Short mmCIF file of C-alpha atoms in Angstrom, two decimals:
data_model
loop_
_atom_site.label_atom_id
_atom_site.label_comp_id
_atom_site.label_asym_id
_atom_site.label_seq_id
_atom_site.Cartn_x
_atom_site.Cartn_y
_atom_site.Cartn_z
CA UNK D 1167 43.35 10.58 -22.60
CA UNK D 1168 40.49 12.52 -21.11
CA UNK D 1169 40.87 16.44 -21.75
CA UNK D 1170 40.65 18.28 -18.27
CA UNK D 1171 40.54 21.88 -18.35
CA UNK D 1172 39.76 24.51 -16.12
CA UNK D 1173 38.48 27.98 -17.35
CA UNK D 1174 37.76 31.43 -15.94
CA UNK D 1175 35.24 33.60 -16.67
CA UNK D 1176 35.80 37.10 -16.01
CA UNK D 1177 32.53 38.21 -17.36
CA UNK D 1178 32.15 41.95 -17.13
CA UNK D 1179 35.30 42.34 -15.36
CA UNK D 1180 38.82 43.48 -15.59
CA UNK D 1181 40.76 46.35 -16.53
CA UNK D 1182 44.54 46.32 -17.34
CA UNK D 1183 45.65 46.34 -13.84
CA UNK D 1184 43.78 42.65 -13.73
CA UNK D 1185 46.13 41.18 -15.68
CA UNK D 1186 48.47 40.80 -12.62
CA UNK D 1187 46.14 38.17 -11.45
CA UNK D 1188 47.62 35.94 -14.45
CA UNK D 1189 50.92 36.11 -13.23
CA UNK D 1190 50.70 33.55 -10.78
CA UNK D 1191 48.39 31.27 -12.60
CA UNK D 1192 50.95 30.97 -15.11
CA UNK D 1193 54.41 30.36 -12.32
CA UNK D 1194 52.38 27.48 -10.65
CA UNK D 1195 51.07 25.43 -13.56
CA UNK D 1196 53.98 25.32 -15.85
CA UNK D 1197 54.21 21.94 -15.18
CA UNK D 1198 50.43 21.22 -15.57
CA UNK D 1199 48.80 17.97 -17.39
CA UNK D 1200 45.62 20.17 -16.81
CA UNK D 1201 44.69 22.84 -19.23
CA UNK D 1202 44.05 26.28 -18.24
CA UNK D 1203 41.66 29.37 -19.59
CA UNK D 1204 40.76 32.34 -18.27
CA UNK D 1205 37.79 33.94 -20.84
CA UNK D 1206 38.69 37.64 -20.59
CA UNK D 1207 36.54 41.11 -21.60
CA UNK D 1208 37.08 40.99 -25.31
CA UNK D 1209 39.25 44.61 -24.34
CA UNK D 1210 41.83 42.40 -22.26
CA UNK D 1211 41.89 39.26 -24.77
CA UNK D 1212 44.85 41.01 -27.16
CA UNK D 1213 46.86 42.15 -23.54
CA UNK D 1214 46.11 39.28 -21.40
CA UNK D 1215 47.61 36.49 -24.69
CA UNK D 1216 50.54 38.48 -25.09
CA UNK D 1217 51.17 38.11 -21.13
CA UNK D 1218 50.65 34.32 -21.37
CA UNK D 1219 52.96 33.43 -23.81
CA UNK D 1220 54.97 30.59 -23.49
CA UNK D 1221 53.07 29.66 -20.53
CA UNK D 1222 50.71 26.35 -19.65
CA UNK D 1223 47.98 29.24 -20.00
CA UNK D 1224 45.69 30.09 -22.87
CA UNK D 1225 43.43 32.97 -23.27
CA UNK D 1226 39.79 32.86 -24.46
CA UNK D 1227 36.58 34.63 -25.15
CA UNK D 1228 33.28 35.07 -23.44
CA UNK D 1229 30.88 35.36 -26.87
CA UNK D 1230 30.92 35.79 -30.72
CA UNK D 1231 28.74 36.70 -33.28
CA UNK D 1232 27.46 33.56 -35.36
CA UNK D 1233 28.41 35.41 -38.89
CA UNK D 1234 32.13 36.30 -40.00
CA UNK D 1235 31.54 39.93 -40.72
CA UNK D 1236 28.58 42.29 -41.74
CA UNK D 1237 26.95 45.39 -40.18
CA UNK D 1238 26.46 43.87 -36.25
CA UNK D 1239 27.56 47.04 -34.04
CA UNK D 1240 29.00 45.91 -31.50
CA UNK D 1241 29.60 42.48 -32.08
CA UNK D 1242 32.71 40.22 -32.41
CA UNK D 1243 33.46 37.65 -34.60
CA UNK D 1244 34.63 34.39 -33.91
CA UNK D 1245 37.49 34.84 -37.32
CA UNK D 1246 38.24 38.16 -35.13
CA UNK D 1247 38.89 36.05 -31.65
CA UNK D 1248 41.27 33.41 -33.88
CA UNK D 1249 43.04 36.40 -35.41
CA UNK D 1250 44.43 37.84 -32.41
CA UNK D 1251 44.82 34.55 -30.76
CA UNK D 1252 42.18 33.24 -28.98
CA UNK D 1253 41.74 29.32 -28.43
CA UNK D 1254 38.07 28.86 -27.15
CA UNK D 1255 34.85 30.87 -26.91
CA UNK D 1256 32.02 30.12 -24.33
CA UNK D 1257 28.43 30.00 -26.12
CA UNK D 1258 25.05 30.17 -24.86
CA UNK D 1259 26.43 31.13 -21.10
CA UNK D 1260 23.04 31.36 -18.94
CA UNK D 1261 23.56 35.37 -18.41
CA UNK D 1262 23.28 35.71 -22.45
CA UNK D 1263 20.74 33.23 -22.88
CA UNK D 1264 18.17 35.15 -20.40
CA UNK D 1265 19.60 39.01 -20.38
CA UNK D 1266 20.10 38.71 -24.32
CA UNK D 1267 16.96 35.70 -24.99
CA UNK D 1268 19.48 33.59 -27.03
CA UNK D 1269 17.74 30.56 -28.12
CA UNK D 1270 19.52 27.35 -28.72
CA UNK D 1271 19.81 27.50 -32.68
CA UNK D 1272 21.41 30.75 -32.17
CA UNK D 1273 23.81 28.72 -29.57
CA UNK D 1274 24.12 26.15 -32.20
CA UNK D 1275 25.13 28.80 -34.89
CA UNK D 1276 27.91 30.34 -32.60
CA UNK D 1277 29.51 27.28 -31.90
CA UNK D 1278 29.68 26.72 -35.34
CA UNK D 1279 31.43 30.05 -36.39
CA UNK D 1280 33.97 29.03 -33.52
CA UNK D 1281 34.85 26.14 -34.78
CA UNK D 1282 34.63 27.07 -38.54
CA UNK D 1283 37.47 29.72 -37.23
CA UNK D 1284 39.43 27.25 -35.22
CA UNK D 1285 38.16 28.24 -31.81
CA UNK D 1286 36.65 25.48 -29.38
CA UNK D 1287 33.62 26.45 -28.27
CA UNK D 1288 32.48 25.92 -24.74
CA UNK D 1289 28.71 25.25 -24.85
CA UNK D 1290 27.01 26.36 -21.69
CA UNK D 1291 23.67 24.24 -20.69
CA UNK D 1292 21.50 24.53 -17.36
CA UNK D 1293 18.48 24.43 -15.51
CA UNK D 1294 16.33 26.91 -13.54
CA UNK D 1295 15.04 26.37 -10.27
CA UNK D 1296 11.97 26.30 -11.59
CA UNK D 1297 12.64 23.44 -13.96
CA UNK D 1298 14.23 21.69 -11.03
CA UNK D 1299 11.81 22.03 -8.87
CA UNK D 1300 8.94 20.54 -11.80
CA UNK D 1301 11.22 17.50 -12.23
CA UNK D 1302 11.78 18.90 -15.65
CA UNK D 1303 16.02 19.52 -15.48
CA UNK D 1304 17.32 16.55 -17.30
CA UNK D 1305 14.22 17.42 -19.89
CA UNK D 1306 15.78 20.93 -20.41
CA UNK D 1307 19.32 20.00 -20.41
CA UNK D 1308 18.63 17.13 -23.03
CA UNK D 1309 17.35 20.35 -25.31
CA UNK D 1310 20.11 21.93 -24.80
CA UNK D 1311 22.23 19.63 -25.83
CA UNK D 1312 20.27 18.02 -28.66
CA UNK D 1313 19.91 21.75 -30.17
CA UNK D 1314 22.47 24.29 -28.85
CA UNK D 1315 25.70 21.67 -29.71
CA UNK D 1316 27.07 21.86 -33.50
CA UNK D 1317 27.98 18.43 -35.39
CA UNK D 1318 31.74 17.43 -34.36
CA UNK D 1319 32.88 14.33 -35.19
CA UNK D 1320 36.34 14.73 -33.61
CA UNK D 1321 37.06 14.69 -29.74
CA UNK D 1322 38.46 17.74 -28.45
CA UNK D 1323 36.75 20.01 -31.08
CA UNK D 1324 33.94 21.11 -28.46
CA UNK D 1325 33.23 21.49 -24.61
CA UNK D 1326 29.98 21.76 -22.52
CA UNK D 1327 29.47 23.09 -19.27
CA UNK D 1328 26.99 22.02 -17.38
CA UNK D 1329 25.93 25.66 -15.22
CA UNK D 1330 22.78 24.99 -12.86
CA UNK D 1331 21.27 28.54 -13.69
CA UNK D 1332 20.59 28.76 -9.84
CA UNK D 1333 24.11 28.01 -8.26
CA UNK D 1334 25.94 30.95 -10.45
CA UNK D 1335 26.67 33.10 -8.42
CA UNK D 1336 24.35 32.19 -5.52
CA UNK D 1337 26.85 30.41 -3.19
CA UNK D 1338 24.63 27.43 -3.91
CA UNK D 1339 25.73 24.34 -5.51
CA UNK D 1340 24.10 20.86 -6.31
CA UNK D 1341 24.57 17.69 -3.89
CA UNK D 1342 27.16 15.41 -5.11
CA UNK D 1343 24.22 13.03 -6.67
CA UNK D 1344 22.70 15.72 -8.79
CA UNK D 1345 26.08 16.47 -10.20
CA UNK D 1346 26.66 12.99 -10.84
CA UNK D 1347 23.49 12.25 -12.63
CA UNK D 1348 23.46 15.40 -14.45
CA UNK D 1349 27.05 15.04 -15.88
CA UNK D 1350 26.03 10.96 -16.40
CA UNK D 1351 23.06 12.26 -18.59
CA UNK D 1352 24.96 14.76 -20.69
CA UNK D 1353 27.54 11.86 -21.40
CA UNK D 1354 25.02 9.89 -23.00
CA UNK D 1355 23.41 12.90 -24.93
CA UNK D 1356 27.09 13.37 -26.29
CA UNK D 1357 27.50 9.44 -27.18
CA UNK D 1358 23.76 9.65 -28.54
CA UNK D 1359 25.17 12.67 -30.46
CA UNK D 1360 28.04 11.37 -32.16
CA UNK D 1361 27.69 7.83 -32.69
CA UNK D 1362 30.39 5.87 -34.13
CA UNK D 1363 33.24 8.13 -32.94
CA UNK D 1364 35.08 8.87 -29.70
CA UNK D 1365 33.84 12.39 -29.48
CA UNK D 1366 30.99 11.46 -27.67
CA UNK D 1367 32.90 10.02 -25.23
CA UNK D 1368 35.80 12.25 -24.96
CA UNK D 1369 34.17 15.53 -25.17
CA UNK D 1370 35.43 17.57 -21.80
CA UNK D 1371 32.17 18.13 -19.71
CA UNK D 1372 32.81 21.01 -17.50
CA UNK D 1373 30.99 21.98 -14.00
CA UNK D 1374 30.05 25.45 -13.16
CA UNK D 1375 28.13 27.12 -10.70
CA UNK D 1376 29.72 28.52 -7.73
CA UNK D 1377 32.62 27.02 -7.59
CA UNK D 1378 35.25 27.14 -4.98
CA UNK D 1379 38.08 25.83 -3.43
CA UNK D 1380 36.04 24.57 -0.68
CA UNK D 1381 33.83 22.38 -2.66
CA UNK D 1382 35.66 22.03 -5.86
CA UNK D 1383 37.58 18.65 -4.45
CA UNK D 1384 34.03 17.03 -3.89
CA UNK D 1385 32.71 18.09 -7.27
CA UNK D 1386 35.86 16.78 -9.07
CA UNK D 1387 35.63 13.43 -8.30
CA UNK D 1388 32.51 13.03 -9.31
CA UNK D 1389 32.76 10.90 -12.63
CA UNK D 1390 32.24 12.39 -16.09
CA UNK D 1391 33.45 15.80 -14.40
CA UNK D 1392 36.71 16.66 -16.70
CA UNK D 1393 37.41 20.41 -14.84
CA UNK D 1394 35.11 23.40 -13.92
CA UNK D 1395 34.03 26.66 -15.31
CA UNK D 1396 34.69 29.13 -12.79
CA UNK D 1397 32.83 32.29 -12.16
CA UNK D 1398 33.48 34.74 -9.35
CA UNK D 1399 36.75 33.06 -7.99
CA UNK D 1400 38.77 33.24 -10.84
CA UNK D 1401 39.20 37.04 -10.84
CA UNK D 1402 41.71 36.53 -8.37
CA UNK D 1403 44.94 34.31 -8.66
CA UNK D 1404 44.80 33.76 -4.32
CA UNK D 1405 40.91 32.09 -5.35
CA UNK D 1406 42.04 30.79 -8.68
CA UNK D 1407 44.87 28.41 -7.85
CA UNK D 1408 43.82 26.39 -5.24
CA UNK D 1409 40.88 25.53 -7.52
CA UNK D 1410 43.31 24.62 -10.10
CA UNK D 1411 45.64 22.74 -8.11
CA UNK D 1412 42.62 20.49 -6.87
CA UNK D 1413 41.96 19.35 -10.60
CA UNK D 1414 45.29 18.58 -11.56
CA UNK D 1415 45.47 16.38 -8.46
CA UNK D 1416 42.16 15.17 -9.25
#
C-alpha cells in the first residue's frame, strides 16, 4: 500500500506554548490510515515527542549535519535526532538550499546520515520562477533528483517533496496540470532510480508550496500525490486539520 503522509514544517517557529497546537492533531487522527509529522525547531523536538506519545503522531526534524559528530558549532546530527526520538528529517528544503547555498551532493550526504541513523529523510526538490519561466523546471527537478536522493533500495526508506520555490509561502500554487506532470516526472526519476525494486514506485512523493485547506482537496487527487508538506498552516491545529482530514479522505 501507498505511504501517505502529511508533515508540518514549523520552520523558525514555536516556543513551548506551541505545543498546544499538537493537542488536537493528535484527538482527531487517532484513528488515521494517514501518517502524520509535524518537523519542529530542533529546541521543541525532545518536548513536542514526549507530548505525542502513544498518539497517530510522530515528531521530526527540519535539518542535520551530514557527519555523526566532530567540531560543527551549531549543528545537529542526524544519530542526535534518532537518539531522542525523531522519525524523519527534511533535507535540502529550498530556504537552506538558497539562504545556506546547499548544493545537491551536500543534500545527497544528509540524507544519507538520516538514514544511516534510522531517520527517513524527506528530500525537498523545486524550481524557481525563473527556471519555469525558461522551460527549464523538469530539467532542474530531474538534477535534483538524480543528485540530491541517496541509494535506497527499500520502499518507505525515503520521501521527496516536490516544493515549487515560488509557491512557498507566496499564496501561489501550480495549476492542477503542472502538479500532475511534475509529480508524473519525479515518479519516473524514482523508477529510473531504483530499478528492479518497488522503491521506485512506492516512494511517498509529497506536495508543498502553499498549501491550504482551500486547495489541498484539488491537489490531492492529483495522481502520484501521496500527502503534502505544509508550511505556514500547520502552525496552527484550526489550519492544520482540515488539511489533514482532506488526505485521509483522499
Amino acid at each position: 500500500m501507498q505511504i501517505r503522509l502529511i508533515a508540518g514544517n514549523w520552520k523558525m517557529n514555536g516556543t513551548s506554548d506551541s505545543l498546544r497546537e499538537i493537542t488536537p492533531v493528535i484527538e482527531a487522527t487517532m484513528e488515521f490510515h494517514s501518517a502524520v509529522l509535524i518537523c519542529t525547531p530542533f529546541t521543541l523536538i525532545d518536548r513536542a515527542i514526549t507530548h505525542v506519545r502513544g498518539s497517530r503522531v510522530t515528531i521530526g526534524a527540519q535539518d542535520c549535519h551530514p557527519e555523526a559528530k566532530g567540531p560543527h558549532t551549531g549543528d545537529v546530527s542526524a544519530q542526535m535526532l534518532a537518539e531522542i526520538g525523531a522519525t524523519h528529517v527534511i533535507t535540502g528544503h529550498s530556504e537552506r538550499r538558497q539562504h545556506h547555498r546547499e548544493t545537491n551532493a551536500l543534500v545527497r550526504d544528509k540524507a544519507t546520515s538520516a538514514l544511516d541513523a534510522g531517520l527517513v529523510p524527506i528530500v525537498c526538490v523545486g524550481e524557481t520562477q525563473r527556471d519555469r519561466d525558461a522551460g527549464k523546471a523538469l530539467d532542474i527537478v530531474s538534477g535534483q533528483v538524480r543528485e540530491s536522493l541517496p541509494d535506497v533500495p527499500q520502499s518507505g526508506s525515503v520521501v521527496v517533496a516536490y516544493e515549487p520555490v515560488w509557491a512557498i509561502g507566496t499564496g501561489r500554487t501550480p495549476s492542477l496540470g503542472d502538479i500532475a506532470e511534475m509529480h508524473a516526472h519525479i515518479r519516473r526519476l524514482l523508477v529510473e532510480k531504483f530499478p528492479g525494486s518497488r522503491g521506485g514506485r512506492q516512494t511517498p512523493i509529497l506536495y508543498g508550496g502553499s498549501v491550504t485547506a482551500n486547495n489541498a482537496a484539488e491537489i490531492f487527487s492529483a495522481a502520484n500525490v501521496d500527502g503534502g508538506l505544509v508550511g505556514g498552516a500547520s502552525l496552527r491545529a484550526r489550519d492544520f486539520l482540515p488539511i489533514c482530514r482532506i488526505l485521509e479522505q483522499a
